[in-house]
Amino acid sequence: NVKAGDRVEVTAADGKLTFHVAEPTPSEAAPAS
């Protein structure tokens, strides 16, 4: 889950949008469904 204020990098690969969170995320927030 991406929260407001988190720096996210958007990369377009194979027509797919991949969101990479630059900031370290807690293990609890690891499962992003």
Coordinates of C-alpha atoms in Angstrom, one line a residue:
N1 CA 0.0 0.0 0.0
V2 CA 1.4 3.4 -1.0
K3 CA 0.7 6.2 1.5
A4 CA 0.7 9.9 0.8
G5 CA 4.1 11.3 1.3
D6 CA 5.9 8.2 0.3
R7 CA 8.4 8.6 -2.5
V8 CA 7.4 6.2 -5.3
E9 CA 9.1 5.5 -8.5
V10 CA 6.9 4.6 -11.5
T11 CA 8.5 2.3 -14.1
A12 CA 6.7 1.2 -17.2
A13 CA 7.8 -2.3 -18.1
D14 CA 6.0 -4.4 -20.8
G15 CA 3.1 -2.0 -20.6
K16 CA 2.9 -2.7 -16.9
L17 CA 3.2 0.0 -14.3
T18 CA 5.5 -1.0 -11.5
F19 CA 5.5 1.1 -8.3
H20 CA 8.8 1.0 -6.3
V21 CA 8.8 2.5 -2.9
A22 CA 12.1 4.3 -2.3
E23 CA 11.6 4.4 1.4
P24 CA 12.1 1.2 3.5
T25 CA 8.7 -0.3 4.3
P26 CA 7.8 -2.2 7.4
S27 CA 7.5 -6.0 7.1
E28 CA 3.9 -5.7 8.0
A29 CA 3.3 -3.6 4.9
A30 CA 5.3 -6.0 2.8
P31 CA 2.3 -8.0 1.4
A32 CA 0.9 -5.5 -1.1
S33 CA -2.2 -6.9 -2.7

